[in-house]
Structure formats: structure tokens, C-alpha cells
Amino acid sequence: MVSPPNQLDAAVRSGVLYVVATPIGNLGDLGARAAAILAGVDLIACEDTRHSRRLLDHLGLRKPLCAYHDHNEAQTYPRLLARLRAGESIALISDAGTPLISDPGFSLVRAARAQGVDVVPIPGPSALICALSAAGLPSDRFLFLGFAPRTSAARRAFFDQLAEEPGTLLFYETGKRLVATLEDSRAMLGERRQAVIARELTKRFETFLTGSLGDLHARVSADSEQQLGEFVLLIEGAGGGEGARQEREEARILDILCRELPTRQAAALTARITGGQRNRLYRAALTRQRSESQADDSSYP
């Protein structure tokens, strides 16, 4: 028998900061407790007031909104903290999902706790957990890493450091950089590493693509429609097999040599060092060269 809900769970208390998860796409995913908290607080701090106004309109609420985002966080959180200390209740939300997960809010939450202000989480949607739950990759150990670095060189160094991580790797990515990130991850982690691309979660065009990094790179490169929207990229952790280690070592050495030598020479020398197939390494080096030239002028929106 299910116990009746505690009515106090949705009772808003004064001087409390509520960290409220909001839908990542489907507005029907907002929980009843979250809706009650949004209805009861004195102020809602949000990334984009226009975006959040649509959510409040859906709920039939008219509440004061305060813009709180990456560009004004340092100036805004002391004012919000002062209002909390004065007894006001504030809900912190992001544009989508759980606040602080690759979204602003850390400074406010840390300062609130340091000054004895109660911080109450109101759990709900999270794109990374949503993707992991349906991806079919191991979920007993995983590592969330936000967005991959902006440039190809930085991304390759980043993925190289993760090559031996045994847990499933999760990233957020934009359509602008998805192909380049797939190219750099396959170059450093190996063509055969399994991965899943979760696109537009809970929305009309929700899509899960599953395959090796090599297969996914080829598929997404050839289909511009699969480059539209918001993405979670999941990559399986490092396997213990000798073949996987060999492929990662080939990719690592090829990447280093391609930065110092002509492509054909880099591939030949990598083959001599690792014992890998020269023609295959040469094709991988050409693909790397093309992808890097396309990715260098990509940037965060």
C-alpha cells in the first residue's frame, strides 16, 4: 500500500533556496512537488526569463523572475543571498533539467550553505541520467564531463587522458561540434569503442543512435538531420582486451606524429612502432587531417 504524500513536502518555507529540476523537453515531466514549489516561492532565479516564462505560462503562474546565468552570476548571487537572509524564498531553475549540471548555480548554493541558509533540492529530469537509463551501456560506474573542449587539439588531449577510464563516459554536445567530437574521440579511443548518441531527449524527434565511434562518425557526417538539436554522447569505458589497448596506442602515437610529420610518413612510422597495418593507419591519418581542418573554426554558440 502506498503511503499518502506528506503535505508539508510542498509547503514553501521562508528563507529557503529551492533547487528545482525542470523538464528537458516534455513539459509533462514536471513533478507535482516542483510545480507547487514554483507556485509558492517569492522569486524564481532562472537562466533566460523568456524561456522560463513559457514554463510558468504552462502552469498558469505569474511569478517574479530574476535572470541568473553565466554572464551575471558573480554580480547576482550576492543580491539573491541577501534576499534569502531577509526571509524570502527563492527557486533556482535552469533552462532545462537539474540546475548546476553544466548550468550556473554553484556559487549561490555554496554561499547559501556557508551562511546557514537552507538549500532544498527538488529532484526531477536530468538529460544525462535520462540518456544513461536508456542507452544500454554499463551504468554501474560512469563519469560525466560536461562539454568536451572547444578545439580539436584540446579535445584529443582530453580524450587521450580518458582512454583508460573503465566507466561509461558522458558528455553534452551541440550539433555544431558533434561530428568533430566524434572524430576526435574515435581517433583517441579507437574506432571500435561502442557509443550512443541521444538526441532531443523527451522531445518529438528523440533519437538514440548506437554503434562504434567509427560507425557513428560516418553516419552522422552523412546525415545533416542527425546534427540538429541537443545531444548527450555516451561512450563505453575502456575494455581490458589486448586489441582495444593496441588500437588506443596506435591512435595516440599517430596523433602525435601527425602533428610533426607529413601524413604518409606519420602513418608509416606508427605502423613500424606499433606493428599496425600501414594502409589502415594512413586512411585514419587522412580522415583525421580532414576533420581537424573542418573543426578548427567551430565555436560555442
PDB file of C-alpha atoms in Angstrom:
ATOM      1  CA  MET A   1       0.000   0.000   0.000  1.00  0.00           C
ATOM      2  CA  VAL A   2       1.388   3.404  -0.960  1.00  0.00           C
ATOM      3  CA  SER A   3       1.505   5.940   1.850  1.00  0.00           C
ATOM      4  CA  PRO A   4      -0.274   9.261   1.249  1.00  0.00           C
ATOM      5  CA  PRO A   5       2.035  12.119   0.313  1.00  0.00           C
ATOM      6  CA  ASN A   6       3.236  14.389   3.090  1.00  0.00           C
ATOM      7  CA  GLN A   7       1.504  17.714   2.516  1.00  0.00           C
ATOM      8  CA  LEU A   8       4.453  19.508   4.104  1.00  0.00           C
ATOM      9  CA  ASP A   9       6.668  18.332   1.233  1.00  0.00           C
ATOM     10  CA  ALA A  10       5.207  21.044  -0.998  1.00  0.00           C
ATOM     11  CA  ALA A  11       4.889  23.718   1.707  1.00  0.00           C
ATOM     12  CA  VAL A  12       7.252  26.584   0.921  1.00  0.00           C
ATOM     13  CA  ARG A  13       9.299  27.834   3.860  1.00  0.00           C
ATOM     14  CA  SER A  14      10.676  31.331   4.192  1.00  0.00           C
ATOM     15  CA  GLY A  15      14.393  31.967   3.747  1.00  0.00           C
ATOM     16  CA  VAL A  16      14.955  28.748   1.800  1.00  0.00           C
ATOM     17  CA  LEU A  17      16.687  28.247  -1.536  1.00  0.00           C
ATOM     18  CA  TYR A  18      14.934  25.541  -3.570  1.00  0.00           C
ATOM     19  CA  VAL A  19      16.950  23.936  -6.368  1.00  0.00           C
ATOM     20  CA  VAL A  20      14.214  22.818  -8.738  1.00  0.00           C
ATOM     21  CA  ALA A  21      14.654  20.449 -11.685  1.00  0.00           C
ATOM     22  CA  THR A  22      12.523  21.370 -14.710  1.00  0.00           C
ATOM     23  CA  PRO A  23      11.648  19.418 -17.888  1.00  0.00           C
ATOM     24  CA  ILE A  24      14.346  18.871 -20.519  1.00  0.00           C
ATOM     25  CA  GLY A  25      11.733  18.947 -23.260  1.00  0.00           C
ATOM     26  CA  ASN A  26       8.373  17.422 -22.413  1.00  0.00           C
ATOM     27  CA  LEU A  27       6.522  19.745 -20.033  1.00  0.00           C
ATOM     28  CA  GLY A  28       4.556  16.775 -18.732  1.00  0.00           C
ATOM     29  CA  ASP A  29       7.691  15.650 -16.895  1.00  0.00           C
ATOM     30  CA  LEU A  30       7.433  18.422 -14.288  1.00  0.00           C
ATOM     31  CA  GLY A  31       6.546  16.854 -10.950  1.00  0.00           C
ATOM     32  CA  ALA A  32       3.663  17.991  -8.735  1.00  0.00           C
ATOM     33  CA  ARG A  33       6.033  18.966  -5.921  1.00  0.00           C
ATOM     34  CA  ALA A  34       8.153  21.076  -8.270  1.00  0.00           C
ATOM     35  CA  ALA A  35       5.048  22.848  -9.566  1.00  0.00           C
ATOM     36  CA  ALA A  36       3.884  23.550  -6.017  1.00  0.00           C
ATOM     37  CA  ILE A  37       7.269  24.984  -5.037  1.00  0.00           C
ATOM     38  CA  LEU A  38       7.344  27.250  -8.099  1.00  0.00           C
ATOM     39  CA  ALA A  39       3.851  28.447  -7.228  1.00  0.00           C
ATOM     40  CA  GLY A  40       4.771  29.218  -3.634  1.00  0.00           C
ATOM     41  CA  VAL A  41       8.178  30.910  -3.702  1.00  0.00           C
ATOM     42  CA  ASP A  42       8.682  34.671  -3.652  1.00  0.00           C
ATOM     43  CA  LEU A  43      11.128  34.711  -6.574  1.00  0.00           C
ATOM     44  CA  ILE A  44      12.390  32.396  -9.329  1.00  0.00           C
ATOM     45  CA  ALA A  45      16.024  32.738 -10.431  1.00  0.00           C
ATOM     46  CA  CYS A  46      16.418  31.415 -13.987  1.00  0.00           C
ATOM     47  CA  GLU A  47      18.840  31.469 -16.910  1.00  0.00           C
ATOM     48  CA  ASP A  48      16.530  33.010 -19.513  1.00  0.00           C
ATOM     49  CA  THR A  49      13.410  34.791 -18.291  1.00  0.00           C
ATOM     50  CA  ARG A  50      11.699  34.407 -21.676  1.00  0.00           C
ATOM     51  CA  HIS A  51      12.248  30.664 -21.707  1.00  0.00           C
ATOM     52  CA  SER A  52      11.122  30.256 -18.103  1.00  0.00           C
ATOM     53  CA  ARG A  53       8.060  32.418 -18.678  1.00  0.00           C
ATOM     54  CA  ARG A  54       6.779  29.783 -21.125  1.00  0.00           C
ATOM     55  CA  LEU A  55       7.043  27.135 -18.405  1.00  0.00           C
ATOM     56  CA  LEU A  56       5.171  29.351 -15.941  1.00  0.00           C
ATOM     57  CA  ASP A  57       2.513  30.108 -18.553  1.00  0.00           C
ATOM     58  CA  HIS A  58       2.034  26.353 -18.971  1.00  0.00           C
ATOM     59  CA  LEU A  59       1.464  26.132 -15.208  1.00  0.00           C
ATOM     60  CA  GLY A  60      -0.774  29.203 -15.143  1.00  0.00           C
ATOM     61  CA  LEU A  61       1.610  31.063 -12.821  1.00  0.00           C
ATOM     62  CA  ARG A  62       2.645  34.705 -12.707  1.00  0.00           C
ATOM     63  CA  LYS A  63       5.786  34.906 -10.583  1.00  0.00           C
ATOM     64  CA  PRO A  64       8.662  37.403 -10.370  1.00  0.00           C
ATOM     65  CA  LEU A  65      11.687  36.205 -12.360  1.00  0.00           C
ATOM     66  CA  CYS A  66      15.346  37.140 -11.961  1.00  0.00           C
ATOM     67  CA  ALA A  67      17.900  36.415 -14.683  1.00  0.00           C
ATOM     68  CA  TYR A  68      20.752  34.332 -13.252  1.00  0.00           C
ATOM     69  CA  HIS A  69      23.235  32.978 -15.791  1.00  0.00           C
ATOM     70  CA  ASP A  70      26.936  32.507 -16.519  1.00  0.00           C
ATOM     71  CA  HIS A  71      27.462  36.133 -17.515  1.00  0.00           C
ATOM     72  CA  ASN A  72      25.954  37.762 -14.422  1.00  0.00           C
ATOM     73  CA  GLU A  73      26.368  35.074 -11.751  1.00  0.00           C
ATOM     74  CA  ALA A  74      29.144  36.865  -9.839  1.00  0.00           C
ATOM     75  CA  GLN A  75      27.101  40.068  -9.591  1.00  0.00           C
ATOM     76  CA  THR A  76      23.709  38.456  -8.975  1.00  0.00           C
ATOM     77  CA  TYR A  77      24.216  35.770  -6.362  1.00  0.00           C
ATOM     78  CA  PRO A  78      25.090  38.217  -3.507  1.00  0.00           C
ATOM     79  CA  ARG A  79      21.777  40.028  -4.097  1.00  0.00           C
ATOM     80  CA  LEU A  80      19.871  36.738  -4.107  1.00  0.00           C
ATOM     81  CA  LEU A  81      21.663  35.687  -0.950  1.00  0.00           C
ATOM     82  CA  ALA A  82      20.660  38.936   0.747  1.00  0.00           C
ATOM     83  CA  ARG A  83      17.021  38.318  -0.126  1.00  0.00           C
ATOM     84  CA  LEU A  84      17.231  34.810   1.309  1.00  0.00           C
ATOM     85  CA  ARG A  85      18.754  36.157   4.501  1.00  0.00           C
ATOM     86  CA  ALA A  86      15.876  38.627   4.688  1.00  0.00           C
ATOM     87  CA  GLY A  87      13.410  35.731   4.715  1.00  0.00           C
ATOM     88  CA  GLU A  88      12.346  35.432   1.082  1.00  0.00           C
ATOM     89  CA  SER A  89      12.040  32.013  -0.546  1.00  0.00           C
ATOM     90  CA  ILE A  90      13.738  31.542  -3.923  1.00  0.00           C
ATOM     91  CA  ALA A  91      13.558  28.765  -6.518  1.00  0.00           C
ATOM     92  CA  LEU A  92      16.654  28.266  -8.657  1.00  0.00           C
ATOM     93  CA  ILE A  93      15.938  26.698 -12.062  1.00  0.00           C
ATOM     94  CA  SER A  94      17.881  26.251 -15.297  1.00  0.00           C
ATOM     95  CA  ASP A  95      16.565  26.377 -18.839  1.00  0.00           C
ATOM     96  CA  ALA A  96      16.174  22.598 -18.742  1.00  0.00           C
ATOM     97  CA  GLY A  97      16.922  19.787 -16.338  1.00  0.00           C
ATOM     98  CA  THR A  98      18.636  19.911 -12.961  1.00  0.00           C
ATOM     99  CA  PRO A  99      20.424  23.169 -12.041  1.00  0.00           C
ATOM    100  CA  LEU A 100      24.224  23.171 -11.570  1.00  0.00           C
ATOM    101  CA  ILE A 101      24.709  20.242 -14.005  1.00  0.00           C
ATOM    102  CA  SER A 102      26.658  22.177 -16.663  1.00  0.00           C
ATOM    103  CA  ASP A 103      24.488  25.148 -15.653  1.00  0.00           C
ATOM    104  CA  PRO A 104      25.021  28.091 -13.287  1.00  0.00           C
ATOM    105  CA  GLY A 105      24.124  27.940  -9.590  1.00  0.00           C
ATOM    106  CA  PHE A 106      27.192  26.578  -7.795  1.00  0.00           C
ATOM    107  CA  SER A 107      28.260  29.965  -6.396  1.00  0.00           C
ATOM    108  CA  LEU A 108      24.808  30.650  -4.965  1.00  0.00           C
ATOM    109  CA  VAL A 109      24.382  27.198  -3.439  1.00  0.00           C
ATOM    110  CA  ARG A 110      27.852  27.224  -1.871  1.00  0.00           C
ATOM    111  CA  ALA A 111      27.418  30.739  -0.458  1.00  0.00           C
ATOM    112  CA  ALA A 112      23.946  29.912   0.877  1.00  0.00           C
ATOM    113  CA  ARG A 113      25.207  26.867   2.740  1.00  0.00           C
ATOM    114  CA  ALA A 114      28.198  28.799   4.079  1.00  0.00           C
ATOM    115  CA  GLN A 115      25.838  31.389   5.574  1.00  0.00           C
ATOM    116  CA  GLY A 116      23.464  28.877   7.098  1.00  0.00           C
ATOM    117  CA  VAL A 117      20.686  29.230   4.515  1.00  0.00           C
ATOM    118  CA  ASP A 118      18.747  26.014   3.944  1.00  0.00           C
ATOM    119  CA  VAL A 119      19.129  24.597   0.425  1.00  0.00           C
ATOM    120  CA  VAL A 120      16.419  22.107  -0.556  1.00  0.00           C
ATOM    121  CA  PRO A 121      16.691  20.024  -3.764  1.00  0.00           C
ATOM    122  CA  ILE A 122      13.505  19.289  -5.682  1.00  0.00           C
ATOM    123  CA  PRO A 123      14.599  16.375  -7.896  1.00  0.00           C
ATOM    124  CA  GLY A 124      13.421  15.708 -11.400  1.00  0.00           C
ATOM    125  CA  PRO A 125      14.627  15.493 -15.012  1.00  0.00           C
ATOM    126  CA  SER A 126      18.312  15.342 -15.934  1.00  0.00           C
ATOM    127  CA  ALA A 127      19.440  14.822 -19.523  1.00  0.00           C
ATOM    128  CA  LEU A 128      22.495  12.782 -18.591  1.00  0.00           C
ATOM    129  CA  ILE A 129      20.573  10.339 -16.359  1.00  0.00           C
ATOM    130  CA  CYS A 130      17.736  10.159 -18.898  1.00  0.00           C
ATOM    131  CA  ALA A 131      20.231   9.207 -21.620  1.00  0.00           C
ATOM    132  CA  LEU A 132      22.146   6.735 -19.455  1.00  0.00           C
ATOM    133  CA  SER A 133      18.970   4.935 -18.374  1.00  0.00           C
ATOM    134  CA  ALA A 134      18.017   4.085 -21.969  1.00  0.00           C
ATOM    135  CA  ALA A 135      21.398   3.827 -23.734  1.00  0.00           C
ATOM    136  CA  GLY A 136      22.196   0.204 -22.995  1.00  0.00           C
ATOM    137  CA  LEU A 137      25.735   0.977 -21.818  1.00  0.00           C
ATOM    138  CA  PRO A 138      27.009  -0.028 -18.343  1.00  0.00           C
ATOM    139  CA  SER A 139      25.602   2.257 -15.656  1.00  0.00           C
ATOM    140  CA  ASP A 140      27.245   0.816 -12.535  1.00  0.00           C
ATOM    141  CA  ARG A 141      30.122   3.267 -12.999  1.00  0.00           C
ATOM    142  CA  PHE A 142      30.039   6.405 -15.134  1.00  0.00           C
ATOM    143  CA  LEU A 143      31.795   9.747 -15.456  1.00  0.00           C
ATOM    144  CA  PHE A 144      30.002  12.920 -16.521  1.00  0.00           C
ATOM    145  CA  LEU A 145      32.315  15.506 -18.097  1.00  0.00           C
ATOM    146  CA  GLY A 146      30.072  18.345 -19.239  1.00  0.00           C
ATOM    147  CA  PHE A 147      31.057  19.637 -22.684  1.00  0.00           C
ATOM    148  CA  ALA A 148      34.206  18.417 -24.424  1.00  0.00           C
ATOM    149  CA  PRO A 149      36.845  21.110 -25.077  1.00  0.00           C
ATOM    150  CA  ARG A 150      36.333  23.572 -27.891  1.00  0.00           C
ATOM    151  CA  THR A 151      39.320  22.936 -30.189  1.00  0.00           C
ATOM    152  CA  SER A 152      40.421  19.712 -31.828  1.00  0.00           C
ATOM    153  CA  ALA A 153      43.859  19.707 -30.171  1.00  0.00           C
ATOM    154  CA  ALA A 154      42.355  20.209 -26.720  1.00  0.00           C
ATOM    155  CA  ARG A 155      39.685  17.560 -27.361  1.00  0.00           C
ATOM    156  CA  ARG A 156      42.267  14.993 -28.404  1.00  0.00           C
ATOM    157  CA  ALA A 157      44.341  15.620 -25.299  1.00  0.00           C
ATOM    158  CA  PHE A 158      41.141  15.388 -23.253  1.00  0.00           C
ATOM    159  CA  PHE A 159      40.079  12.047 -24.747  1.00  0.00           C
ATOM    160  CA  ASP A 160      43.629  10.702 -24.511  1.00  0.00           C
ATOM    161  CA  GLN A 161      43.519  11.242 -20.736  1.00  0.00           C
ATOM    162  CA  LEU A 162      40.263   9.276 -20.593  1.00  0.00           C
ATOM    163  CA  ALA A 163      41.451   6.332 -22.680  1.00  0.00           C
ATOM    164  CA  GLU A 164      41.877   4.006 -19.688  1.00  0.00           C
ATOM    165  CA  GLU A 165      38.788   5.119 -17.736  1.00  0.00           C
ATOM    166  CA  PRO A 166      36.702   1.957 -17.153  1.00  0.00           C
ATOM    167  CA  GLY A 167      33.396   3.734 -16.545  1.00  0.00           C
ATOM    168  CA  THR A 168      30.932   4.902 -19.189  1.00  0.00           C
ATOM    169  CA  LEU A 169      31.787   8.439 -20.352  1.00  0.00           C
ATOM    170  CA  LEU A 170      29.000  11.014 -20.751  1.00  0.00           C
ATOM    171  CA  PHE A 171      29.178  14.412 -22.446  1.00  0.00           C
ATOM    172  CA  TYR A 172      26.846  17.125 -23.588  1.00  0.00           C
ATOM    173  CA  GLU A 173      27.424  18.347 -27.137  1.00  0.00           C
ATOM    174  CA  THR A 174      25.990  20.765 -29.658  1.00  0.00           C
ATOM    175  CA  GLY A 175      25.087  19.999 -33.256  1.00  0.00           C
ATOM    176  CA  LYS A 176      27.846  22.321 -34.464  1.00  0.00           C
ATOM    177  CA  ARG A 177      30.590  20.216 -32.932  1.00  0.00           C
ATOM    178  CA  LEU A 178      29.116  16.719 -32.816  1.00  0.00           C
ATOM    179  CA  VAL A 179      30.918  15.418 -35.921  1.00  0.00           C
ATOM    180  CA  ALA A 180      34.254  16.894 -34.838  1.00  0.00           C
ATOM    181  CA  THR A 181      33.893  15.463 -31.337  1.00  0.00           C
ATOM    182  CA  LEU A 182      33.080  12.020 -32.734  1.00  0.00           C
ATOM    183  CA  GLU A 183      36.149  12.229 -34.970  1.00  0.00           C
ATOM    184  CA  ASP A 184      38.464  13.214 -32.141  1.00  0.00           C
ATOM    185  CA  SER A 185      37.038  10.640 -29.737  1.00  0.00           C
ATOM    186  CA  ARG A 186      37.400   7.821 -32.245  1.00  0.00           C
ATOM    187  CA  ALA A 187      40.957   8.942 -33.046  1.00  0.00           C
ATOM    188  CA  MET A 188      41.995   8.760 -29.401  1.00  0.00           C
ATOM    189  CA  LEU A 189      39.751   5.991 -28.043  1.00  0.00           C
ATOM    190  CA  GLY A 190      39.652   3.730 -31.086  1.00  0.00           C
ATOM    191  CA  GLU A 191      37.284   3.076 -33.982  1.00  0.00           C
ATOM    192  CA  ARG A 192      35.653   0.097 -32.293  1.00  0.00           C
ATOM    193  CA  ARG A 193      34.740   1.732 -28.976  1.00  0.00           C
ATOM    194  CA  GLN A 194      30.966   1.468 -28.599  1.00  0.00           C
ATOM    195  CA  ALA A 195      28.922   4.625 -28.120  1.00  0.00           C
ATOM    196  CA  VAL A 196      25.399   6.039 -28.103  1.00  0.00           C
ATOM    197  CA  ILE A 197      24.161   9.409 -29.301  1.00  0.00           C
ATOM    198  CA  ALA A 198      20.988  10.530 -27.501  1.00  0.00           C
ATOM    199  CA  ARG A 199      19.367  13.431 -29.368  1.00  0.00           C
ATOM    200  CA  GLU A 200      16.453  15.700 -28.433  1.00  0.00           C
ATOM    201  CA  LEU A 201      15.513  13.689 -25.348  1.00  0.00           C
ATOM    202  CA  THR A 202      11.794  13.700 -24.424  1.00  0.00           C
ATOM    203  CA  LYS A 203      11.009  15.828 -27.494  1.00  0.00           C
ATOM    204  CA  ARG A 204       9.249  14.998 -30.730  1.00  0.00           C
ATOM    205  CA  PHE A 205      12.393  13.939 -32.605  1.00  0.00           C
ATOM    206  CA  GLU A 206      14.012  11.974 -29.783  1.00  0.00           C
ATOM    207  CA  THR A 207      16.591   9.618 -31.297  1.00  0.00           C
ATOM    208  CA  PHE A 208      19.086   7.073 -29.984  1.00  0.00           C
ATOM    209  CA  LEU A 209      21.887   6.026 -32.344  1.00  0.00           C
ATOM    210  CA  THR A 210      24.045   3.089 -31.269  1.00  0.00           C
ATOM    211  CA  GLY A 211      27.273   1.759 -32.782  1.00  0.00           C
ATOM    212  CA  SER A 212      31.028   2.053 -32.749  1.00  0.00           C
ATOM    213  CA  LEU A 213      32.586   5.510 -32.738  1.00  0.00           C
ATOM    214  CA  GLY A 214      33.722   4.888 -36.312  1.00  0.00           C
ATOM    215  CA  ASP A 215      30.233   3.890 -37.462  1.00  0.00           C
ATOM    216  CA  LEU A 216      28.546   6.782 -35.667  1.00  0.00           C
ATOM    217  CA  HIS A 217      31.001   9.298 -37.096  1.00  0.00           C
ATOM    218  CA  ALA A 218      30.286   8.078 -40.626  1.00  0.00           C
ATOM    219  CA  ARG A 219      26.520   8.009 -40.072  1.00  0.00           C
ATOM    220  CA  VAL A 220      26.221  11.475 -38.533  1.00  0.00           C
ATOM    221  CA  SER A 221      28.639  13.009 -41.046  1.00  0.00           C
ATOM    222  CA  ALA A 222      26.427  11.801 -43.884  1.00  0.00           C
ATOM    223  CA  ASP A 223      23.107  12.889 -42.343  1.00  0.00           C
ATOM    224  CA  SER A 224      22.762  16.577 -41.523  1.00  0.00           C
ATOM    225  CA  GLU A 225      19.425  15.907 -39.813  1.00  0.00           C
ATOM    226  CA  GLN A 226      21.277  13.963 -37.111  1.00  0.00           C
ATOM    227  CA  GLN A 227      23.324  17.100 -36.407  1.00  0.00           C
ATOM    228  CA  LEU A 228      20.296  19.131 -35.304  1.00  0.00           C
ATOM    229  CA  GLY A 229      19.222  19.593 -31.704  1.00  0.00           C
ATOM    230  CA  GLU A 230      20.764  18.910 -28.307  1.00  0.00           C
ATOM    231  CA  PHE A 231      22.853  15.829 -27.606  1.00  0.00           C
ATOM    232  CA  VAL A 232      24.189  13.551 -24.914  1.00  0.00           C
ATOM    233  CA  LEU A 233      27.137  11.479 -26.141  1.00  0.00           C
ATOM    234  CA  LEU A 234      27.809   8.274 -24.207  1.00  0.00           C
ATOM    235  CA  ILE A 235      30.967   6.207 -24.773  1.00  0.00           C
ATOM    236  CA  GLU A 236      31.687   2.841 -23.223  1.00  0.00           C
ATOM    237  CA  GLY A 237      34.577   2.625 -20.785  1.00  0.00           C
ATOM    238  CA  ALA A 238      37.945   1.103 -21.580  1.00  0.00           C
ATOM    239  CA  GLY A 239      37.926  -2.633 -22.123  1.00  0.00           C
ATOM    240  CA  GLY A 240      40.607  -4.906 -20.806  1.00  0.00           C
ATOM    241  CA  GLY A 241      41.330  -6.684 -24.093  1.00  0.00           C
ATOM    242  CA  GLU A 242      44.706  -6.510 -25.791  1.00  0.00           C
ATOM    243  CA  GLY A 243      43.102  -5.478 -29.082  1.00  0.00           C
ATOM    244  CA  ALA A 244      41.496  -2.424 -27.532  1.00  0.00           C
ATOM    245  CA  ARG A 245      44.749  -1.371 -25.865  1.00  0.00           C
ATOM    246  CA  GLN A 246      46.610  -1.832 -29.144  1.00  0.00           C
ATOM    247  CA  GLU A 247      44.130   0.359 -31.007  1.00  0.00           C
ATOM    248  CA  ARG A 248      44.333   3.117 -28.382  1.00  0.00           C
ATOM    249  CA  GLU A 249      48.129   3.075 -28.531  1.00  0.00           C
ATOM    250  CA  GLU A 250      48.091   3.279 -32.330  1.00  0.00           C
ATOM    251  CA  ALA A 251      45.725   6.245 -32.195  1.00  0.00           C
ATOM    252  CA  ARG A 252      47.832   8.010 -29.561  1.00  0.00           C
ATOM    253  CA  ILE A 253      51.097   7.623 -31.483  1.00  0.00           C
ATOM    254  CA  LEU A 254      49.517   8.515 -34.819  1.00  0.00           C
ATOM    255  CA  ASP A 255      48.081  11.696 -33.334  1.00  0.00           C
ATOM    256  CA  ILE A 256      51.495  12.783 -32.030  1.00  0.00           C
ATOM    257  CA  LEU A 257      53.365  12.014 -35.238  1.00  0.00           C
ATOM    258  CA  CYS A 258      50.767  13.663 -37.494  1.00  0.00           C
ATOM    259  CA  ARG A 259      51.485  16.943 -35.750  1.00  0.00           C
ATOM    260  CA  GLU A 260      55.193  16.727 -36.611  1.00  0.00           C
ATOM    261  CA  LEU A 261      55.459  14.795 -39.888  1.00  0.00           C
ATOM    262  CA  PRO A 262      53.753  14.511 -43.294  1.00  0.00           C
ATOM    263  CA  THR A 263      50.713  12.247 -43.177  1.00  0.00           C
ATOM    264  CA  ARG A 264      52.160   9.321 -45.115  1.00  0.00           C
ATOM    265  CA  GLN A 265      55.373   9.364 -43.110  1.00  0.00           C
ATOM    266  CA  ALA A 266      53.472   9.575 -39.807  1.00  0.00           C
ATOM    267  CA  ALA A 267      51.350   6.556 -40.734  1.00  0.00           C
ATOM    268  CA  ALA A 268      54.372   4.523 -41.842  1.00  0.00           C
ATOM    269  CA  LEU A 269      56.301   5.290 -38.671  1.00  0.00           C
ATOM    270  CA  THR A 270      53.285   4.482 -36.480  1.00  0.00           C
ATOM    271  CA  ALA A 271      52.985   1.125 -38.245  1.00  0.00           C
ATOM    272  CA  ARG A 272      56.671   0.385 -37.564  1.00  0.00           C
ATOM    273  CA  ILE A 273      56.380   1.322 -33.887  1.00  0.00           C
ATOM    274  CA  THR A 274      53.121  -0.487 -33.139  1.00  0.00           C
ATOM    275  CA  GLY A 275      53.025  -3.265 -35.700  1.00  0.00           C
ATOM    276  CA  GLY A 276      49.701  -1.924 -37.020  1.00  0.00           C
ATOM    277  CA  GLN A 277      48.593  -2.022 -40.650  1.00  0.00           C
ATOM    278  CA  ARG A 278      50.179   0.796 -42.610  1.00  0.00           C
ATOM    279  CA  ASN A 279      47.316   1.339 -45.068  1.00  0.00           C
ATOM    280  CA  ARG A 280      44.696   1.434 -42.339  1.00  0.00           C
ATOM    281  CA  LEU A 281      46.734   3.916 -40.327  1.00  0.00           C
ATOM    282  CA  TYR A 282      47.227   6.077 -43.410  1.00  0.00           C
ATOM    283  CA  ARG A 283      43.468   6.189 -44.019  1.00  0.00           C
ATOM    284  CA  ALA A 284      42.921   7.101 -40.364  1.00  0.00           C
ATOM    285  CA  ALA A 285      45.506   9.877 -40.655  1.00  0.00           C
ATOM    286  CA  LEU A 286      43.785  11.312 -43.755  1.00  0.00           C
ATOM    287  CA  THR A 287      40.415  11.271 -42.008  1.00  0.00           C
ATOM    288  CA  ARG A 288      41.966  12.996 -39.002  1.00  0.00           C
ATOM    289  CA  GLN A 289      43.505  15.650 -41.227  1.00  0.00           C
ATOM    290  CA  ARG A 290      40.191  16.429 -42.964  1.00  0.00           C
ATOM    291  CA  SER A 291      38.235  16.519 -39.731  1.00  0.00           C
ATOM    292  CA  GLU A 292      40.722  18.801 -37.983  1.00  0.00           C
ATOM    293  CA  SER A 293      40.639  21.341 -40.806  1.00  0.00           C
ATOM    294  CA  GLN A 294      36.825  21.462 -40.572  1.00  0.00           C
ATOM    295  CA  ALA A 295      36.700  21.620 -36.792  1.00  0.00           C
ATOM    296  CA  ASP A 296      39.234  24.356 -36.116  1.00  0.00           C
ATOM    297  CA  ASP A 297      36.743  27.156 -36.753  1.00  0.00           C
ATOM    298  CA  SER A 298      33.921  25.620 -34.726  1.00  0.00           C
ATOM    299  CA  SER A 299      32.944  27.531 -31.582  1.00  0.00           C
ATOM    300  CA  TYR A 300      30.498  27.535 -28.725  1.00  0.00           C
ATOM    301  CA  PRO A 301      27.224  29.164 -29.652  1.00  0.00           C
TER     302      PRO A 301
END
